[in-house]
Short mmCIF file of C-alpha atoms and ligand atoms in Angstrom, two decimals:
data_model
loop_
_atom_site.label_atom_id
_atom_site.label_comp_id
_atom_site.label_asym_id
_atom_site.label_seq_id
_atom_site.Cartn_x
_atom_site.Cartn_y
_atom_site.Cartn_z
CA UNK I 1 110.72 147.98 100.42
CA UNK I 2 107.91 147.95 102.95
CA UNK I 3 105.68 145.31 102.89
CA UNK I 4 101.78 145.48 102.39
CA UNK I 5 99.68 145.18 105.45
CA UNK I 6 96.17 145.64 106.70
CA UNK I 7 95.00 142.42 105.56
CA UNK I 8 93.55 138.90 107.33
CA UNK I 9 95.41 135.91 106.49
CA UNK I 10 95.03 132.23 108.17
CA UNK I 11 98.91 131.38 108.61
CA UNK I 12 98.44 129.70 112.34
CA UNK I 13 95.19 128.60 113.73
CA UNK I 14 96.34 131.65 116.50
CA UNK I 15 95.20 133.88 113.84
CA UNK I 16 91.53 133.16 113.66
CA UNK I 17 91.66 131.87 117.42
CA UNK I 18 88.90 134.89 118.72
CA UNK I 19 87.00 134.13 115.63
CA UNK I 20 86.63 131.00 115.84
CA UNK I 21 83.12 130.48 117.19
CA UNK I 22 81.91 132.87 114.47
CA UNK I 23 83.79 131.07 111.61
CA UNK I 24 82.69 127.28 113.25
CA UNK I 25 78.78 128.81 113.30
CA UNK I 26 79.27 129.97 109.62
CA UNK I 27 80.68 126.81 108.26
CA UNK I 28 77.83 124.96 109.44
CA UNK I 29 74.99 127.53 107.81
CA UNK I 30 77.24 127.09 104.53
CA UNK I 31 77.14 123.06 104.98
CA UNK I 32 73.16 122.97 105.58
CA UNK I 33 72.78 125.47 102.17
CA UNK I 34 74.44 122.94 99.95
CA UNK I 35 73.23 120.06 101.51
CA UNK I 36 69.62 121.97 100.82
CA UNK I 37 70.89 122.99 97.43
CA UNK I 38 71.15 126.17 97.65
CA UNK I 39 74.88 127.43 97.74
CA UNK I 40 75.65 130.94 97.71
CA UNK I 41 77.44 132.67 95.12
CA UNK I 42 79.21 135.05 97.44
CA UNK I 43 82.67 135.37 95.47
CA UNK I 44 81.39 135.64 91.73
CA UNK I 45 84.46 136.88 89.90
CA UNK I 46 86.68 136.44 92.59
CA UNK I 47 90.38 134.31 92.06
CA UNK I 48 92.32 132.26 94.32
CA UNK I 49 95.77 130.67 93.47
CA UNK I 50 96.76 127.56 95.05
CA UNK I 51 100.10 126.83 95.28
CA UNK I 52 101.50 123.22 96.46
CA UNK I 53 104.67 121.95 96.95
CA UNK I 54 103.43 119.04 98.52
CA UNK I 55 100.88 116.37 97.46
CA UNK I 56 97.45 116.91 98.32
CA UNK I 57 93.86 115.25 97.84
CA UNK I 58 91.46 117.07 100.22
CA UNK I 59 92.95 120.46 100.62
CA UNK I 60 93.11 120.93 96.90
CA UNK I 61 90.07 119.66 96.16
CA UNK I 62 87.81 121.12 98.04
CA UNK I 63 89.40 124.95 98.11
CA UNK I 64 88.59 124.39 94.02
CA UNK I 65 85.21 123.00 94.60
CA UNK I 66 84.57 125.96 97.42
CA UNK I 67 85.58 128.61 94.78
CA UNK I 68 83.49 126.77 92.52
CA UNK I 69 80.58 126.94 94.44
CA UNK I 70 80.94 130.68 95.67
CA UNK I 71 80.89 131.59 91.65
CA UNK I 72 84.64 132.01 91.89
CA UNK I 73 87.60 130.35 90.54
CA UNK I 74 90.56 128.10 91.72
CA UNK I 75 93.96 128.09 90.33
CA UNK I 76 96.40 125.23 90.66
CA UNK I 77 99.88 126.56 90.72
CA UNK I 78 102.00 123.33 91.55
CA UNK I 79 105.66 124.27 92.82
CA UNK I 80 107.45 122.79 89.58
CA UNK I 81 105.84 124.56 86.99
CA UNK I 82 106.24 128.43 88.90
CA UNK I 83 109.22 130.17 88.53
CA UNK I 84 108.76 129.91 92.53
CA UNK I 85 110.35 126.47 91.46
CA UNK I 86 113.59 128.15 89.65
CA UNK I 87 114.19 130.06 92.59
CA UNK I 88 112.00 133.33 91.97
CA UNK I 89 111.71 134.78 95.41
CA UNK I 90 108.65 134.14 97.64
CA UNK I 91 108.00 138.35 98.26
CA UNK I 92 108.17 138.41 94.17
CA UNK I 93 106.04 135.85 93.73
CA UNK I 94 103.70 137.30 96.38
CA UNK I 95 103.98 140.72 94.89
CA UNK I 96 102.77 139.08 91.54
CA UNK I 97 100.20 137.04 92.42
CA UNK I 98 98.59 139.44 94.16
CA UNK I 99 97.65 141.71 91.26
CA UNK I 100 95.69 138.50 90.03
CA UNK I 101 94.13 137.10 92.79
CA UNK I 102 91.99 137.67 95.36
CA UNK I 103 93.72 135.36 98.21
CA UNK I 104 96.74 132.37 97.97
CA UNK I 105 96.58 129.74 99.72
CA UNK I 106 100.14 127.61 100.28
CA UNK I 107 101.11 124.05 100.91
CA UNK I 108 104.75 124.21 102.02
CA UNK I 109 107.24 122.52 102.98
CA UNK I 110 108.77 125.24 105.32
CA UNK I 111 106.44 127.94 107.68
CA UNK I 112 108.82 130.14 106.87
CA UNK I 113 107.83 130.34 103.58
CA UNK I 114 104.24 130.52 104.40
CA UNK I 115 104.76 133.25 106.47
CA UNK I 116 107.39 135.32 103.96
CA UNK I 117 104.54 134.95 101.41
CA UNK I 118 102.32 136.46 103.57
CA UNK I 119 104.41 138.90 104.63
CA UNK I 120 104.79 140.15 100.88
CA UNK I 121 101.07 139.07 99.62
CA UNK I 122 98.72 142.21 99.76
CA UNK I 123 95.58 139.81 99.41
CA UNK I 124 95.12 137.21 102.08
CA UNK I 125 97.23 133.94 102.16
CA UNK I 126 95.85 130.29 103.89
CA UNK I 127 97.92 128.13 105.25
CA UNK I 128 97.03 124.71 103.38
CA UNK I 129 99.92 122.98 105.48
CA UNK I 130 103.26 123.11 106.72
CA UNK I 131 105.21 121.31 108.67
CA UNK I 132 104.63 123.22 111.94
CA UNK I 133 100.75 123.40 111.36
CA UNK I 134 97.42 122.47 109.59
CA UNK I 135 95.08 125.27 110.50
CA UNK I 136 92.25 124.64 107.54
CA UNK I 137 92.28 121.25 108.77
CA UNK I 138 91.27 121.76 112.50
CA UNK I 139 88.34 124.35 111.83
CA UNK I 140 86.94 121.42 109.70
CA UNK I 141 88.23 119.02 113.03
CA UNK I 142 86.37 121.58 115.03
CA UNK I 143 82.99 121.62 113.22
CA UNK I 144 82.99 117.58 113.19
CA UNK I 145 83.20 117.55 116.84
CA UNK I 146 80.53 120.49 117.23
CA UNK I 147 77.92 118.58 115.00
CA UNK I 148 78.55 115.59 117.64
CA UNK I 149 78.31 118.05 120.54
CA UNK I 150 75.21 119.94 119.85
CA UNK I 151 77.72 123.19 119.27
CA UNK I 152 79.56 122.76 122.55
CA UNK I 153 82.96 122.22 122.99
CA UNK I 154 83.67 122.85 126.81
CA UNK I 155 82.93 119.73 129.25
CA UNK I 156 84.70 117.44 126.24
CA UNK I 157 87.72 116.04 126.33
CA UNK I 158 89.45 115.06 122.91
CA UNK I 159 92.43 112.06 122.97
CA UNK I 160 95.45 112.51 120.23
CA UNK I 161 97.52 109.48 119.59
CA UNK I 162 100.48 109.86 117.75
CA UNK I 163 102.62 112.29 116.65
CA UNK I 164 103.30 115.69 117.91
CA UNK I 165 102.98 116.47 114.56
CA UNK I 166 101.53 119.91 112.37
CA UNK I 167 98.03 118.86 113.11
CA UNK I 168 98.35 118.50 116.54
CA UNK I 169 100.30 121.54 116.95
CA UNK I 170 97.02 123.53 115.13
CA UNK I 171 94.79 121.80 116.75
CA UNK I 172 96.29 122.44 120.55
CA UNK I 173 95.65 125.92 119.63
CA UNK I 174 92.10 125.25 118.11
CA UNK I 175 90.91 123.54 121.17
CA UNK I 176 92.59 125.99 123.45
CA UNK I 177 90.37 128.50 121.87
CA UNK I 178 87.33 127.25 122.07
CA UNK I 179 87.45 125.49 125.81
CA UNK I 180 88.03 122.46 124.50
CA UNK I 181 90.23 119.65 127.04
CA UNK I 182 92.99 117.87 124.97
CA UNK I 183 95.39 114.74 126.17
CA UNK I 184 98.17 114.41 123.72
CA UNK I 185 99.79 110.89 124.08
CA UNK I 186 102.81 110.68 122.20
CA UNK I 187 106.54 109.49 122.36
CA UNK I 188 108.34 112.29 124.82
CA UNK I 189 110.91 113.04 121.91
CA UNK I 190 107.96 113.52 119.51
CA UNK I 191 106.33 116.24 121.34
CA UNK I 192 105.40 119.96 119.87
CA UNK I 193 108.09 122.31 121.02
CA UNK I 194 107.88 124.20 123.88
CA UNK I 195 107.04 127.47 122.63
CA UNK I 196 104.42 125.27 120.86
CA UNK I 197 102.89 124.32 123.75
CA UNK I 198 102.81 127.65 125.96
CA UNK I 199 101.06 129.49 123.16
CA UNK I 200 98.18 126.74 123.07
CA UNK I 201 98.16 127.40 127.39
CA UNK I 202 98.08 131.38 126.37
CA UNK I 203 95.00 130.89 124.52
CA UNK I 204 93.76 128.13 126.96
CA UNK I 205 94.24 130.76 129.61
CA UNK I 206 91.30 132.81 128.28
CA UNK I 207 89.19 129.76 127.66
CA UNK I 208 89.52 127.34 131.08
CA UNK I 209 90.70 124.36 128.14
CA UNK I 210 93.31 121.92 129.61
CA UNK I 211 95.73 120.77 127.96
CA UNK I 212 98.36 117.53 128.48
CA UNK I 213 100.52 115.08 127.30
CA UNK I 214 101.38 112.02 128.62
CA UNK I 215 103.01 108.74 127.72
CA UNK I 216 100.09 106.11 127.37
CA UNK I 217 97.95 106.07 124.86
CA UNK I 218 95.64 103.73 127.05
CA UNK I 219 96.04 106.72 129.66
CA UNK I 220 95.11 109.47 127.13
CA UNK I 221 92.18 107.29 125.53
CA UNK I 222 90.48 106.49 129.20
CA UNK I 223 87.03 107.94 129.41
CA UNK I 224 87.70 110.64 126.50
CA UNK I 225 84.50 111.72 124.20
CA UNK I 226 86.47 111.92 120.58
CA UNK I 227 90.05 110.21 119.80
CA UNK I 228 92.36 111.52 116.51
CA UNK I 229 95.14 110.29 115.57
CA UNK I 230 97.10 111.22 112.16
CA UNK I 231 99.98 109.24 109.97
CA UNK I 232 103.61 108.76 111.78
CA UNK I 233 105.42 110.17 108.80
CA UNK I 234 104.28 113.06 107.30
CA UNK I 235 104.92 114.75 104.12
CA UNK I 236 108.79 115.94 104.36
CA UNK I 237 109.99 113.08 107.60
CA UNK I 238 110.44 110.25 105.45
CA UNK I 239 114.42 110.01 105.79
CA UNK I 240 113.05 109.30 109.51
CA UNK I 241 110.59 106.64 108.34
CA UNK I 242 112.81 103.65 110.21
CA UNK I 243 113.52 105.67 113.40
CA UNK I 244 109.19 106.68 113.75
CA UNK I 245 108.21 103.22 112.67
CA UNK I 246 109.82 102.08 115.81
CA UNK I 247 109.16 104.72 118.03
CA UNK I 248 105.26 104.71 117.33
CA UNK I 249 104.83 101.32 117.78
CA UNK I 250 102.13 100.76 120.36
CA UNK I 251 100.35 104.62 119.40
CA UNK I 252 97.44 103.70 117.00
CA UNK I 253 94.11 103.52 117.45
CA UNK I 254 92.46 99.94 117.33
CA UNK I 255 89.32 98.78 118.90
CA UNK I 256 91.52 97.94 122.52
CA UNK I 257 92.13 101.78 122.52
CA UNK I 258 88.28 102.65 121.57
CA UNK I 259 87.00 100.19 124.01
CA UNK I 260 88.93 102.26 126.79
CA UNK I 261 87.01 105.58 125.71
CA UNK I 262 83.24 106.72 126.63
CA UNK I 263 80.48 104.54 124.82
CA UNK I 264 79.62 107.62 123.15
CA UNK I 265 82.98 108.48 121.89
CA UNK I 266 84.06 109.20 117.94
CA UNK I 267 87.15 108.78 116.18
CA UNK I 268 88.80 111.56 113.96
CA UNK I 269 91.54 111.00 111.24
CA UNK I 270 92.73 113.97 108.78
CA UNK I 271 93.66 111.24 106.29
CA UNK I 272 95.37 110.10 104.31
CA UNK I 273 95.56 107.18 106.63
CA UNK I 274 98.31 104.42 106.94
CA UNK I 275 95.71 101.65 107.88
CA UNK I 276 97.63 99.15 109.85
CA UNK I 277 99.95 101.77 111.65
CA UNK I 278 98.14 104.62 113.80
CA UNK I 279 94.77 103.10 112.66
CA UNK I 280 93.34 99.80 112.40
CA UNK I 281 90.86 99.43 109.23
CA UNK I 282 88.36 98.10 111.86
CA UNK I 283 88.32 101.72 113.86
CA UNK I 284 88.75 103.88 110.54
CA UNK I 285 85.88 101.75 108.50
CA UNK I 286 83.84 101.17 112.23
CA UNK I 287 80.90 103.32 112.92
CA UNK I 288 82.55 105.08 115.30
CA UNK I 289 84.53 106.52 113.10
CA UNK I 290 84.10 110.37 111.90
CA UNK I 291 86.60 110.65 109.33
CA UNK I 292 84.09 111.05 106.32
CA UNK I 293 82.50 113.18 107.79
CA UNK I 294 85.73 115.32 108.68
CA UNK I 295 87.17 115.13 105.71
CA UNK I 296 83.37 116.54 103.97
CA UNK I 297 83.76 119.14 106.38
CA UNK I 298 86.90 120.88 104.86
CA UNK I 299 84.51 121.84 102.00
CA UNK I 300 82.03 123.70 104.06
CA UNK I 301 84.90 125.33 106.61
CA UNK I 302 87.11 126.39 103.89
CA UNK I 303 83.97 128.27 102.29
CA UNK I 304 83.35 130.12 105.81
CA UNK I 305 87.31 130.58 106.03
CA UNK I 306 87.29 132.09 102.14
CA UNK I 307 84.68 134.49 103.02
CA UNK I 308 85.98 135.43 106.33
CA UNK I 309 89.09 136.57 104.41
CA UNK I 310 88.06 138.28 101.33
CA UNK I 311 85.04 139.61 102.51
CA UNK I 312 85.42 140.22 105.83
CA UNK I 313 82.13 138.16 106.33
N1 CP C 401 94.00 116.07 105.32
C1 CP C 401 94.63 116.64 104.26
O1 CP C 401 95.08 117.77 104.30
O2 CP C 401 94.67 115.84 103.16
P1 CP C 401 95.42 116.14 101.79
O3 CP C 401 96.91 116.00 102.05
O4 CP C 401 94.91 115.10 100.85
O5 CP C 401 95.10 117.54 101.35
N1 NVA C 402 100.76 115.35 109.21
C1 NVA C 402 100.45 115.00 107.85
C2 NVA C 402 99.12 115.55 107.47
C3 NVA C 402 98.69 115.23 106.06
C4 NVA C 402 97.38 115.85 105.70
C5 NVA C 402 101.53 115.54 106.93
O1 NVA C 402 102.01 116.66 107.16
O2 NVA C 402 101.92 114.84 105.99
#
């Protein structure tokens, strides 16, 4: 059996990566029509499934509300009620689905899976999370930190704190992309693999972007123009709850770590947040911090990423 092909899907940030200017402008255009009240219809009829096997507040809710508004519709197909669930295969599934729908998008647990569904899928898939990356989250990262830039990413330099986690791992590839300079401080055995790490400097090649990791948070935080930081245990590491406690002591971001960035400088969080750990409610509830804002933004950049894919737009 030969699989389908000549479609776009959005399994790793990589795969947008050229695009990304483009999709970042559209988002924005899509953000000012709603706020003006005019949304635009541009999928009527059109059906996406939505398939989580992971919890999810955000991503879920605005990929509904963004088929809402484009005039199409949203399905939620959680993990335990699809035959997915009762071991179906992923290609059958895929197969299947995509005589419904117009694209899937996939929370798994494994980017294996995402990719073996989009290997089979004829009709786009989206990424909605793995555990080796977030993609839909950093083009909505990406347009926060554009709106704060006046639309310009290079001469910035962006601070993670934390775990070298699925976000970061997207979001090394994000900024590589569009020039953007990113410090990752985080525990040495808590780093993004190396393979990881030498595609974000491939795509940082074309761009001038540097990117590094080092040790301190204090270090990575020193001068930078936007910090982001994201929980120590994510969805699927909670046997290793004990072991990350300890070992990310000392990496959150608290008003000691702001006060070491520029005056101007904004603070991102993907949420859900674990106030008290990697954030202190004083940074995530301070006006410096962005994360409303970022997580409003996954509306808007999930339209431009829905359109991108179905229509080509
Ligand atoms: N940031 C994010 O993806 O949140 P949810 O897990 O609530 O979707
Ligand atoms: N890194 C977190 C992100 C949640 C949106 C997780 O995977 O659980």
């Amino acid at each position: 059996m030969v699989p389908p092909s000549k479609k776009k899907d959005l399994v790793s940030l990589a795969d947008v990566a050229s695009d990304l200017p483009k999709l970042l402008d559209h988002a924005a255009r899509l953000k000012a029509e709603r706020r003006a009240g005019h949304p635009r219809p541009s999928l009527p009829g059109r059906n996406l499934a939505m398939i989580f096997e992971k919890p999810s507040t955000r991503t879920r809710a605005s990929f509904e509300v963004a088929m809402n508004d484009l005039g199409g519709h949203a399905l939620f197909l959680s993990q335990n009620d699809l035959q997915l669930g009762r071991g179906e295969s992923i290609a059958d599934t895929a197969r299947v689905l995509s005589r419904y729908v117009d694209a899937v998008c996939y929370r798994a647990f494994k980017h294996a899976a995402v990719v073996e569904l989009a290997r089979w899928a004829s009709v786009p898939v989206i990424n909605a999370l793995d555990d080796e990356e977030h993609p839909c989250q950093v083009v909505a990262d990406l347009l926060t930190m554009r709106e704060r830039w006046d639309g310009r990413f290079p001469g910035h330099r962006l601070a993670w704190i934390g775990d070298g986690n699925n976000v970061l791992r997207s979001l090394m590839l994000g900024a590589a992309a569009v020039g953007l300079d990113l410090v990752a401080a985080t525990p040495k055995s808590y780093r993004p693999p190396p393979e990881a790490i030498a595609a974000a400097h491939a795509l940082a090649g074309r761009t001038g972007a540097k990117l590094s990791f080092v040790d301190s948070p204090a270090d990575a935080a020193a001068g930078a123009d936007a910090l982001y930081t994201d929980v120590w245990v994510s969805m699927g590491d909670e046997a290793e709850r004990n072991a990350r406690e300890t070992a990310f002591r000392g990496y959150q971001i608290n008003d000691a770590i702001v006060a070491r960035a520029a005056p101007h400088a904004f603070v991102l969080h993907d949420l859900p947040a674990h106030r008290g750990q990697e954030i202190t409610d004083s940074v995530l509830d301070g006006p410096r911090s962005a994360a409303w804002d970022e997580a409003e933004n996954r509306l808007h950049a999930q339209k431009a990423i829905l359109e991108y894919l179905v229509l080509g737009a």
